[in-house]
PDB file of C-alpha atoms in Angstrom:
ATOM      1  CA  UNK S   1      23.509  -2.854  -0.525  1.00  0.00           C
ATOM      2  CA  UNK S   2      27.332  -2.756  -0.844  1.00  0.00           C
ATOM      3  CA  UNK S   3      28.967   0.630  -1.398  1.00  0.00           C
ATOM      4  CA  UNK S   4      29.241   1.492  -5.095  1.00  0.00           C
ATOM      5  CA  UNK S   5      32.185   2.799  -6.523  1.00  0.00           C
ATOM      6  CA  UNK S   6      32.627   6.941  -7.223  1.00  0.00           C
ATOM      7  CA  UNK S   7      34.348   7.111  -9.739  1.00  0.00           C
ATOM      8  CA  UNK S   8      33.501   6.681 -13.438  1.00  0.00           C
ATOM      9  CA  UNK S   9      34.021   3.246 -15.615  1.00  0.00           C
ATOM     10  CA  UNK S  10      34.496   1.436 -12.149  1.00  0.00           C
ATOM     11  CA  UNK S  11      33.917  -2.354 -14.313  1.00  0.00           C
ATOM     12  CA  UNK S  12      37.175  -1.704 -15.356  1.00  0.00           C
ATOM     13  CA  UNK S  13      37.936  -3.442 -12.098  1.00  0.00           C
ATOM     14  CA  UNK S  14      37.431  -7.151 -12.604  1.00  0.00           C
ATOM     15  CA  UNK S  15      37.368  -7.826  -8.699  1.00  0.00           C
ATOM     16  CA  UNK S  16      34.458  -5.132  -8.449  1.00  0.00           C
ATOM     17  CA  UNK S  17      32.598  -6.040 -11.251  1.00  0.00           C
ATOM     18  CA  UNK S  18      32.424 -10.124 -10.069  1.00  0.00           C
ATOM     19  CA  UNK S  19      31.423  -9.166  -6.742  1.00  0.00           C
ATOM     20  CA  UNK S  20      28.498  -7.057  -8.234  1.00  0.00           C
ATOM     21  CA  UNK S  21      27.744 -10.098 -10.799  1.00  0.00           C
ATOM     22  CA  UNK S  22      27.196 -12.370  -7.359  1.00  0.00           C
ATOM     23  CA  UNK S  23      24.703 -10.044  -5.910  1.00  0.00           C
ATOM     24  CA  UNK S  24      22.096 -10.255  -8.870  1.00  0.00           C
ATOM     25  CA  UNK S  25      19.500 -12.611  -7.050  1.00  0.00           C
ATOM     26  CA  UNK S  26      19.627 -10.043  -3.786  1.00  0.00           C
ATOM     27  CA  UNK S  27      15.888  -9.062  -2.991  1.00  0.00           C
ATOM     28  CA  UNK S  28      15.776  -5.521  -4.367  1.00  0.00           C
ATOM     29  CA  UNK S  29      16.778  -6.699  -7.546  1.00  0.00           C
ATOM     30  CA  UNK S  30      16.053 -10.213  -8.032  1.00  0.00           C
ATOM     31  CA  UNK S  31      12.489  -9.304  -9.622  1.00  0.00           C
ATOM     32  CA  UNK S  32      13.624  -6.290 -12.101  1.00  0.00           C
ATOM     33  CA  UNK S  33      16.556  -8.931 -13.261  1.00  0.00           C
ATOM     34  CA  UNK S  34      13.706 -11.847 -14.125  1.00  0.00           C
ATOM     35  CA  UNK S  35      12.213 -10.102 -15.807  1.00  0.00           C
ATOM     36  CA  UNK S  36      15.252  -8.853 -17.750  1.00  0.00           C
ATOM     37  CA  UNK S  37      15.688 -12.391 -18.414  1.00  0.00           C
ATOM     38  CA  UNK S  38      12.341 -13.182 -19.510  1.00  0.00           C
ATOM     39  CA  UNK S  39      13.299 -10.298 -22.382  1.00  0.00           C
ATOM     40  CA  UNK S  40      15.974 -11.865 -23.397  1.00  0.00           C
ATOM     41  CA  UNK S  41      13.875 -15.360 -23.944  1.00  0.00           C
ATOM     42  CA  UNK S  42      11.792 -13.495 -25.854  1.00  0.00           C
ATOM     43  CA  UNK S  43      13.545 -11.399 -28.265  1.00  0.00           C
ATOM     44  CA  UNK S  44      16.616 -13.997 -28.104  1.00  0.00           C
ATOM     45  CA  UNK S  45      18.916 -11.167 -28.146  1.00  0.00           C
ATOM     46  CA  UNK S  46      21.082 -10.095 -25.119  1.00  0.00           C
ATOM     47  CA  UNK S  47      19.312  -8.126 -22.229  1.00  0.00           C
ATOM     48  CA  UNK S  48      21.841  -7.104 -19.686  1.00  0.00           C
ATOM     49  CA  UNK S  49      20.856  -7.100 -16.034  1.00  0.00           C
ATOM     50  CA  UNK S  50      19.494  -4.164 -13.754  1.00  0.00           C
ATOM     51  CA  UNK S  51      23.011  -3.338 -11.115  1.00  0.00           C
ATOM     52  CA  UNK S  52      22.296  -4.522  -7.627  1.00  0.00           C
ATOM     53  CA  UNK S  53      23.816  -1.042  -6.441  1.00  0.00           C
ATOM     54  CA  UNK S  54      20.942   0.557  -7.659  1.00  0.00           C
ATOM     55  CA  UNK S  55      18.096   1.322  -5.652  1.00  0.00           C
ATOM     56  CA  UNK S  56      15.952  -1.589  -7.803  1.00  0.00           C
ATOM     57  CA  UNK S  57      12.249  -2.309  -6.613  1.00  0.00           C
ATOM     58  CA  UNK S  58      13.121   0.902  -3.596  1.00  0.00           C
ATOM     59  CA  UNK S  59      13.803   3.380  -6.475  1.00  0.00           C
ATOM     60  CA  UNK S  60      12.278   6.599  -6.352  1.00  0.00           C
ATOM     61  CA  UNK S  61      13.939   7.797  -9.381  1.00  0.00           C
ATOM     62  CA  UNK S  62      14.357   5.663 -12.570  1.00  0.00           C
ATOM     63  CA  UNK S  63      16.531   6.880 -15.333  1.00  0.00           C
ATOM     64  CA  UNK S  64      15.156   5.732 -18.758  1.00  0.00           C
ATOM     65  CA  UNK S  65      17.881   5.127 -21.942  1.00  0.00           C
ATOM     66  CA  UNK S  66      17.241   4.578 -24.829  1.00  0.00           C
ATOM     67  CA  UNK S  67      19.105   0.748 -25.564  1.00  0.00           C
ATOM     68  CA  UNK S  68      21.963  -0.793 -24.099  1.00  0.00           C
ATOM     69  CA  UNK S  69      25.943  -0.345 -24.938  1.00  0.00           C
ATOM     70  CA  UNK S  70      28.405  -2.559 -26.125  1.00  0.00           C
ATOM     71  CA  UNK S  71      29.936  -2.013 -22.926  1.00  0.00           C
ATOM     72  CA  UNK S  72      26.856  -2.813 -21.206  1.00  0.00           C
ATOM     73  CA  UNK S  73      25.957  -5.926 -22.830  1.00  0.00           C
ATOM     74  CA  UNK S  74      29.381  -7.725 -23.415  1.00  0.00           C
ATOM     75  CA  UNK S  75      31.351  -6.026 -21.041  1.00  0.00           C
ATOM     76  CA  UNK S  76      29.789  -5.906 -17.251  1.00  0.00           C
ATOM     77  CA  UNK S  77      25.986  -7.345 -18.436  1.00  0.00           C
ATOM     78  CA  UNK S  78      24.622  -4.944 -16.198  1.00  0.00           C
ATOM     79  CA  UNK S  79      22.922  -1.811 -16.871  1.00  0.00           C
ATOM     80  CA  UNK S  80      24.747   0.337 -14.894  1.00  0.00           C
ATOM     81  CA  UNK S  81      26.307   3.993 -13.922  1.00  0.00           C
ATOM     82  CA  UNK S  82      29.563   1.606 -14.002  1.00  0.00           C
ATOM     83  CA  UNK S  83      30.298   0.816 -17.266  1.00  0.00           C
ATOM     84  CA  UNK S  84      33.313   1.469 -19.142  1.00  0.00           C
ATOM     85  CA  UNK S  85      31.480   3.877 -21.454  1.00  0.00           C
ATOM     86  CA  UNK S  86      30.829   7.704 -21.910  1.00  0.00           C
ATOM     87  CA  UNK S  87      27.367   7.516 -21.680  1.00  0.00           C
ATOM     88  CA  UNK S  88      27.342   5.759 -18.101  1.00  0.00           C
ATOM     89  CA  UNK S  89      30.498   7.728 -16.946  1.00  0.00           C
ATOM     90  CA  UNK S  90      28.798  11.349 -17.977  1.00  0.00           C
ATOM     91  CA  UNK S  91      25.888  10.288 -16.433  1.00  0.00           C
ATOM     92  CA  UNK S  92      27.359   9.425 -12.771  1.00  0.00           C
ATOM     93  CA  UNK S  93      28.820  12.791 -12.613  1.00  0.00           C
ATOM     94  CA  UNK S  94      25.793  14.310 -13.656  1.00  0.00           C
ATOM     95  CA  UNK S  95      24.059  12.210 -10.407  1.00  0.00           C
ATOM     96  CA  UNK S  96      26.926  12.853  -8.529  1.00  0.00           C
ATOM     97  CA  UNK S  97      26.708  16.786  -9.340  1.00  0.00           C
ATOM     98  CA  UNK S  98      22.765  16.679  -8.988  1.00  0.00           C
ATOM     99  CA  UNK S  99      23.402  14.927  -5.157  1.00  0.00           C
ATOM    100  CA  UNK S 100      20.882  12.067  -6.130  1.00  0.00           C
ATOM    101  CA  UNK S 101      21.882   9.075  -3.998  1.00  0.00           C
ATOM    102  CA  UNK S 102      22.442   5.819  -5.826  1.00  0.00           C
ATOM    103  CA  UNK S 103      20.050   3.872  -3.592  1.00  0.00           C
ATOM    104  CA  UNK S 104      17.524   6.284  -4.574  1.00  0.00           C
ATOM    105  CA  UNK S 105      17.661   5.587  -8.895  1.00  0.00           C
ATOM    106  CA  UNK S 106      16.988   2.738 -10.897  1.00  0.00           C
ATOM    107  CA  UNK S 107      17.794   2.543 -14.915  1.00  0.00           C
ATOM    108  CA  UNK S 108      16.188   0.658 -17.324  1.00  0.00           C
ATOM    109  CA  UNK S 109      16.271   1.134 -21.128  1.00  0.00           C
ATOM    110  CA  UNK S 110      13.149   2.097 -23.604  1.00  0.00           C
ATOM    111  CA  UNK S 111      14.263  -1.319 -25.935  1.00  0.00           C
ATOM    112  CA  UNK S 112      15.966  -3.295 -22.729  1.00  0.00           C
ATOM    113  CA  UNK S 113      18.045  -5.550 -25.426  1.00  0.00           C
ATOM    114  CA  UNK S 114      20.812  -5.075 -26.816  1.00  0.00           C
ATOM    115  CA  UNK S 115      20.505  -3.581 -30.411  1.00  0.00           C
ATOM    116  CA  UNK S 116      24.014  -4.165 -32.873  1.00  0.00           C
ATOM    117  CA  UNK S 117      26.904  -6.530 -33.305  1.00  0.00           C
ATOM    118  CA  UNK S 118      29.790  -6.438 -30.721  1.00  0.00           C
ATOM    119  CA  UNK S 119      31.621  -4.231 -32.238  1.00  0.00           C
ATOM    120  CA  UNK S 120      28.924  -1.337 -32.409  1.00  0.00           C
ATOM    121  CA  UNK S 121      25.225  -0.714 -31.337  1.00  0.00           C
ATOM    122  CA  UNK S 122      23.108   1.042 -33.925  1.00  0.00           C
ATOM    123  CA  UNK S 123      19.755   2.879 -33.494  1.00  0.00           C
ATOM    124  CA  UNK S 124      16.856   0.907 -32.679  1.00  0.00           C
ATOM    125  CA  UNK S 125      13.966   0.428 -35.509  1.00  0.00           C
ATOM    126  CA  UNK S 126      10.427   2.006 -34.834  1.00  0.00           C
ATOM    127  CA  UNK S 127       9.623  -1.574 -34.912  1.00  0.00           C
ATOM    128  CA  UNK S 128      11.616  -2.436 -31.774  1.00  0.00           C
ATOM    129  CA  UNK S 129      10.639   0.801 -29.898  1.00  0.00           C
ATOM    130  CA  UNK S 130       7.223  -0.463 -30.053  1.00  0.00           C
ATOM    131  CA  UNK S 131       8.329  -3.733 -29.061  1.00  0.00           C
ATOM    132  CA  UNK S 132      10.806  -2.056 -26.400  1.00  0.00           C
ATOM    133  CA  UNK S 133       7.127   0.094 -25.087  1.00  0.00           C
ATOM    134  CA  UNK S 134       5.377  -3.398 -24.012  1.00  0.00           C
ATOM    135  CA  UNK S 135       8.378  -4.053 -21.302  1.00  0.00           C
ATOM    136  CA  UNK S 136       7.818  -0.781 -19.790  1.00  0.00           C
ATOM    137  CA  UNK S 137       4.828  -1.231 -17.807  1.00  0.00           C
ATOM    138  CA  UNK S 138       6.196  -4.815 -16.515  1.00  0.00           C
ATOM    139  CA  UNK S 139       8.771  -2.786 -15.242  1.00  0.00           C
ATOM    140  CA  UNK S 140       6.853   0.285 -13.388  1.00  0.00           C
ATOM    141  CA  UNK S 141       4.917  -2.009 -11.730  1.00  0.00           C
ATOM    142  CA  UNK S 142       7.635  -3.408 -10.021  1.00  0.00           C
ATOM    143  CA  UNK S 143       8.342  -0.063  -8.606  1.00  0.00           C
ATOM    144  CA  UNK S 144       6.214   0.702  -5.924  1.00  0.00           C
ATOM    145  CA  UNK S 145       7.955   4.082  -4.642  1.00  0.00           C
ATOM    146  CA  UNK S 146       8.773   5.689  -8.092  1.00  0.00           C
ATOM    147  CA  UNK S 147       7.965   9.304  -7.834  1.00  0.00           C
ATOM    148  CA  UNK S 148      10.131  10.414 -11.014  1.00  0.00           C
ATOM    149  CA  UNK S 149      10.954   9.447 -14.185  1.00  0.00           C
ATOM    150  CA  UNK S 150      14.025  11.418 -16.151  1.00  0.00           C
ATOM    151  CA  UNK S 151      13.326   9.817 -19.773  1.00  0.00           C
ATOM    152  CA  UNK S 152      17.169  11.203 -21.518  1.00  0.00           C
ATOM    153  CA  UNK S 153      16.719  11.174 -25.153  1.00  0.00           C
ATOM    154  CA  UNK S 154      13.748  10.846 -28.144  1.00  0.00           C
ATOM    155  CA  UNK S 155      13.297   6.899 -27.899  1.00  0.00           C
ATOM    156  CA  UNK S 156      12.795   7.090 -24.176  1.00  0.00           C
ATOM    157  CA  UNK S 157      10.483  10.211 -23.971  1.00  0.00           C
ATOM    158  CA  UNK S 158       8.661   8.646 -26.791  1.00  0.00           C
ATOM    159  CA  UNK S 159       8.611   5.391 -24.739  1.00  0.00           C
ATOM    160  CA  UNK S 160       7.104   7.575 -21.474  1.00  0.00           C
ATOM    161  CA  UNK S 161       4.991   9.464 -23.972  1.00  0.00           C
ATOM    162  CA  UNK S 162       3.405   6.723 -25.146  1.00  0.00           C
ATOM    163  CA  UNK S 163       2.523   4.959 -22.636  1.00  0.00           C
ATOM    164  CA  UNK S 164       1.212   7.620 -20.342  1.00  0.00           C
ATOM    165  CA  UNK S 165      -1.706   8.757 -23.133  1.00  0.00           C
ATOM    166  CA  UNK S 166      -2.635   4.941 -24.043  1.00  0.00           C
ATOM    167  CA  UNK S 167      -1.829   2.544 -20.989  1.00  0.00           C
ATOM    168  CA  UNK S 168      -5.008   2.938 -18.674  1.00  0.00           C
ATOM    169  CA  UNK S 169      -3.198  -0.044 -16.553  1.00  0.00           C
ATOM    170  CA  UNK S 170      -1.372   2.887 -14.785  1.00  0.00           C
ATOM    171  CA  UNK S 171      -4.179   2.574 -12.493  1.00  0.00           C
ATOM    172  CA  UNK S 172      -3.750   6.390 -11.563  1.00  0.00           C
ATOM    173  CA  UNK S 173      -0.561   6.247 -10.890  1.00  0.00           C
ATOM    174  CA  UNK S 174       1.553   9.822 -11.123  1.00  0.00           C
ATOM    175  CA  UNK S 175       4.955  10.263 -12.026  1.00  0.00           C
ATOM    176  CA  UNK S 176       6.610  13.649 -12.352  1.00  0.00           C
ATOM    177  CA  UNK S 177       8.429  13.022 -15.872  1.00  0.00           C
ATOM    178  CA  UNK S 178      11.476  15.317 -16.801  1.00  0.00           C
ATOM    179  CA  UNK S 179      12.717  15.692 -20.151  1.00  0.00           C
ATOM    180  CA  UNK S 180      16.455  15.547 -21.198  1.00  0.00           C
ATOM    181  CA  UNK S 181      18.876  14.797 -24.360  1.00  0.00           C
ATOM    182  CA  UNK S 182      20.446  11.359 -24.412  1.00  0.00           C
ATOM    183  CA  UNK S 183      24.055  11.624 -22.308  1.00  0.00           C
ATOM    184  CA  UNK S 184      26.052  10.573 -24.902  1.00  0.00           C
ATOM    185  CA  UNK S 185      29.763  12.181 -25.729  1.00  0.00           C
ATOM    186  CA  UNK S 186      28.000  13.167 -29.303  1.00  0.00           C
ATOM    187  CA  UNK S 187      25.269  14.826 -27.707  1.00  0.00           C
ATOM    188  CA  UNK S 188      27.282  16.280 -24.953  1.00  0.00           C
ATOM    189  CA  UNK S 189      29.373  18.155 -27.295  1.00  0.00           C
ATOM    190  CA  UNK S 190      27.286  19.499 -29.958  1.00  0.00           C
ATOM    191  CA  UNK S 191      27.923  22.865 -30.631  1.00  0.00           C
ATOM    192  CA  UNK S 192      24.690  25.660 -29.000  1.00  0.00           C
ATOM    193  CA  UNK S 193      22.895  22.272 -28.034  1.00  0.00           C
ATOM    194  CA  UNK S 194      23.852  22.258 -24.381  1.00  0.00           C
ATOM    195  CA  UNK S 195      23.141  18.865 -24.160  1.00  0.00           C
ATOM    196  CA  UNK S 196      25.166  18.606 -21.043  1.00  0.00           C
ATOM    197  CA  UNK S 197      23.654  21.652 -18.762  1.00  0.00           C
ATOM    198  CA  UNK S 198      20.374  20.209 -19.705  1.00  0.00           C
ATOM    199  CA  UNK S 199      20.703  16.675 -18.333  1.00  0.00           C
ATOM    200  CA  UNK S 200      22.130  18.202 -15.521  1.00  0.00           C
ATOM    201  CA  UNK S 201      19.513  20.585 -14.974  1.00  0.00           C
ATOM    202  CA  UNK S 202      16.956  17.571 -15.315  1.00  0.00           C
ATOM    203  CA  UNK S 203      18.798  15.520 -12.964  1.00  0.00           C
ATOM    204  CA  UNK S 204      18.741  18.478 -10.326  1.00  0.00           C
ATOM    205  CA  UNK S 205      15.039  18.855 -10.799  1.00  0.00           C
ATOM    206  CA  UNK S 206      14.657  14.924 -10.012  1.00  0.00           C
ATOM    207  CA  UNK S 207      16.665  15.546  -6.936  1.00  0.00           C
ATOM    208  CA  UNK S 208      14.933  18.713  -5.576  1.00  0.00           C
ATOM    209  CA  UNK S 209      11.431  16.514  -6.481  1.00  0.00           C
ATOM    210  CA  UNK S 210      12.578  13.879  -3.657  1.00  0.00           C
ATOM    211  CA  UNK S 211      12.857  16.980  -1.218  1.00  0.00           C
ATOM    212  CA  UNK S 212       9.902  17.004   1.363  1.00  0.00           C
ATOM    213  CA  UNK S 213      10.124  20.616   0.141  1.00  0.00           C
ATOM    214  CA  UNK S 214      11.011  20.021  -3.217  1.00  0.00           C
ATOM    215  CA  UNK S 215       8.728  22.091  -5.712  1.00  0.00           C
ATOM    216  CA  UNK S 216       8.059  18.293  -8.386  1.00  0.00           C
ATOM    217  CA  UNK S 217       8.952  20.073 -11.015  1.00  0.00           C
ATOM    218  CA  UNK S 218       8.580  18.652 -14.408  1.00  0.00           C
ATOM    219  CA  UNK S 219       5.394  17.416 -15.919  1.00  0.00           C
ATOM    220  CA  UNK S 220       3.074  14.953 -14.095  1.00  0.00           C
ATOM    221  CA  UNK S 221       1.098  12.352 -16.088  1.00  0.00           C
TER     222      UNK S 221
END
């Protein structure tokens, strides 16, 4: 895995961002990115691609959005703590800040396509967050060491909600699940909401989870 970038917005860099684009067949994400495609086959809309500085198919932590950004979809493809976008820059600091390593954390998205016109995403339907549930389960399975999963926002804890009370094809399977607001600048900066110390605190729980000591804290389904 090549050394990802530390500061925020790093596609910015056009040199960076084409040598990540060249890396998307590479074995720990080769499987999470098929099947990225196969969404986009299906729904015929954009799906942008899991980033190969992740920890992909080794992920012990995946981070579940709700859709993909603009800057996500037509800007790098790749869903990614990288983009040029609030929502990916506040949420690198917050990893940075919670000391969860990169190689350690996935992301995926509760509807994995791209939702909008290039100028501006909207809000998915309840009709494509039920869609956006089927793709979920694809995806666990194809990570064999998850141990948490931070769902930030209503359409992803819905998605992790859902699917934990009426998919028996977990096979048993345990996650400790942590709750958290959406890291958008909107959410981040409403007034008394503390969106901000609350996706932090979430984040710090998924890193003290990892711990051999760590106490899982969170709710395990």
């Amino acid at each position: 895995m090549a050394e990802s970038s530390a500061e925020p917005r790093a596609h910015r860099d056009a040199a960076f961002l084409a040598a990540k684009r060249a890396r998307l067949d590479e074995p720990h994400v080769a499987g999470l990115n098929a099947l990225a495609a196969q969404v986009e086959r299906s729904t015929r809309r954009p799906a942008p691609r899991v980033d190969p500085d992740s920890g992909g198919t080794a992920a012990r932590v995946l981070l579940l959005l709700e859709t993909p950004s603009v800057a996500g979809t037509y800007g790098s493809g790749l869903i990614s703590l990288d983009n040029d976008d609030a929502t990916a820059a506040n949420l690198l600091r917050a990893v940075q800040e919670a000391g969860l390593p990169r190689e350690e954390l996935v992301v995926w998205n509760a509807v994995p396509w791209f939702v909008g016109t290039r100028e501006r995403g909207i809000t998915p339907s309840a009709a494509e967050l039920r869609l956006g549930r089927t793709w979920l389960l694809p995806f666990l399975t194809l990570l064999p060491r998850l141990e948490v999963v931070v769902a930030l926002g209503r359409s992803a804890q819905a998605a992790v909600t859902h699917l934990s009370t009426a998919t028996p094809e977990l096979g048993g399977r345990r996650f400790t699940v942590l709750l958290a607001p959406h890291p958008s600048q909107r959410v981040y900066n409403r007034p008394g909401f503390e969106g901000r110390a609350r996706v932090h605190a979430a984040l710090a729980g998924a890193a003290a989870a990892l711990r051999p000591d760590g106490p899982g804290a969170g709710e395990a389904r």
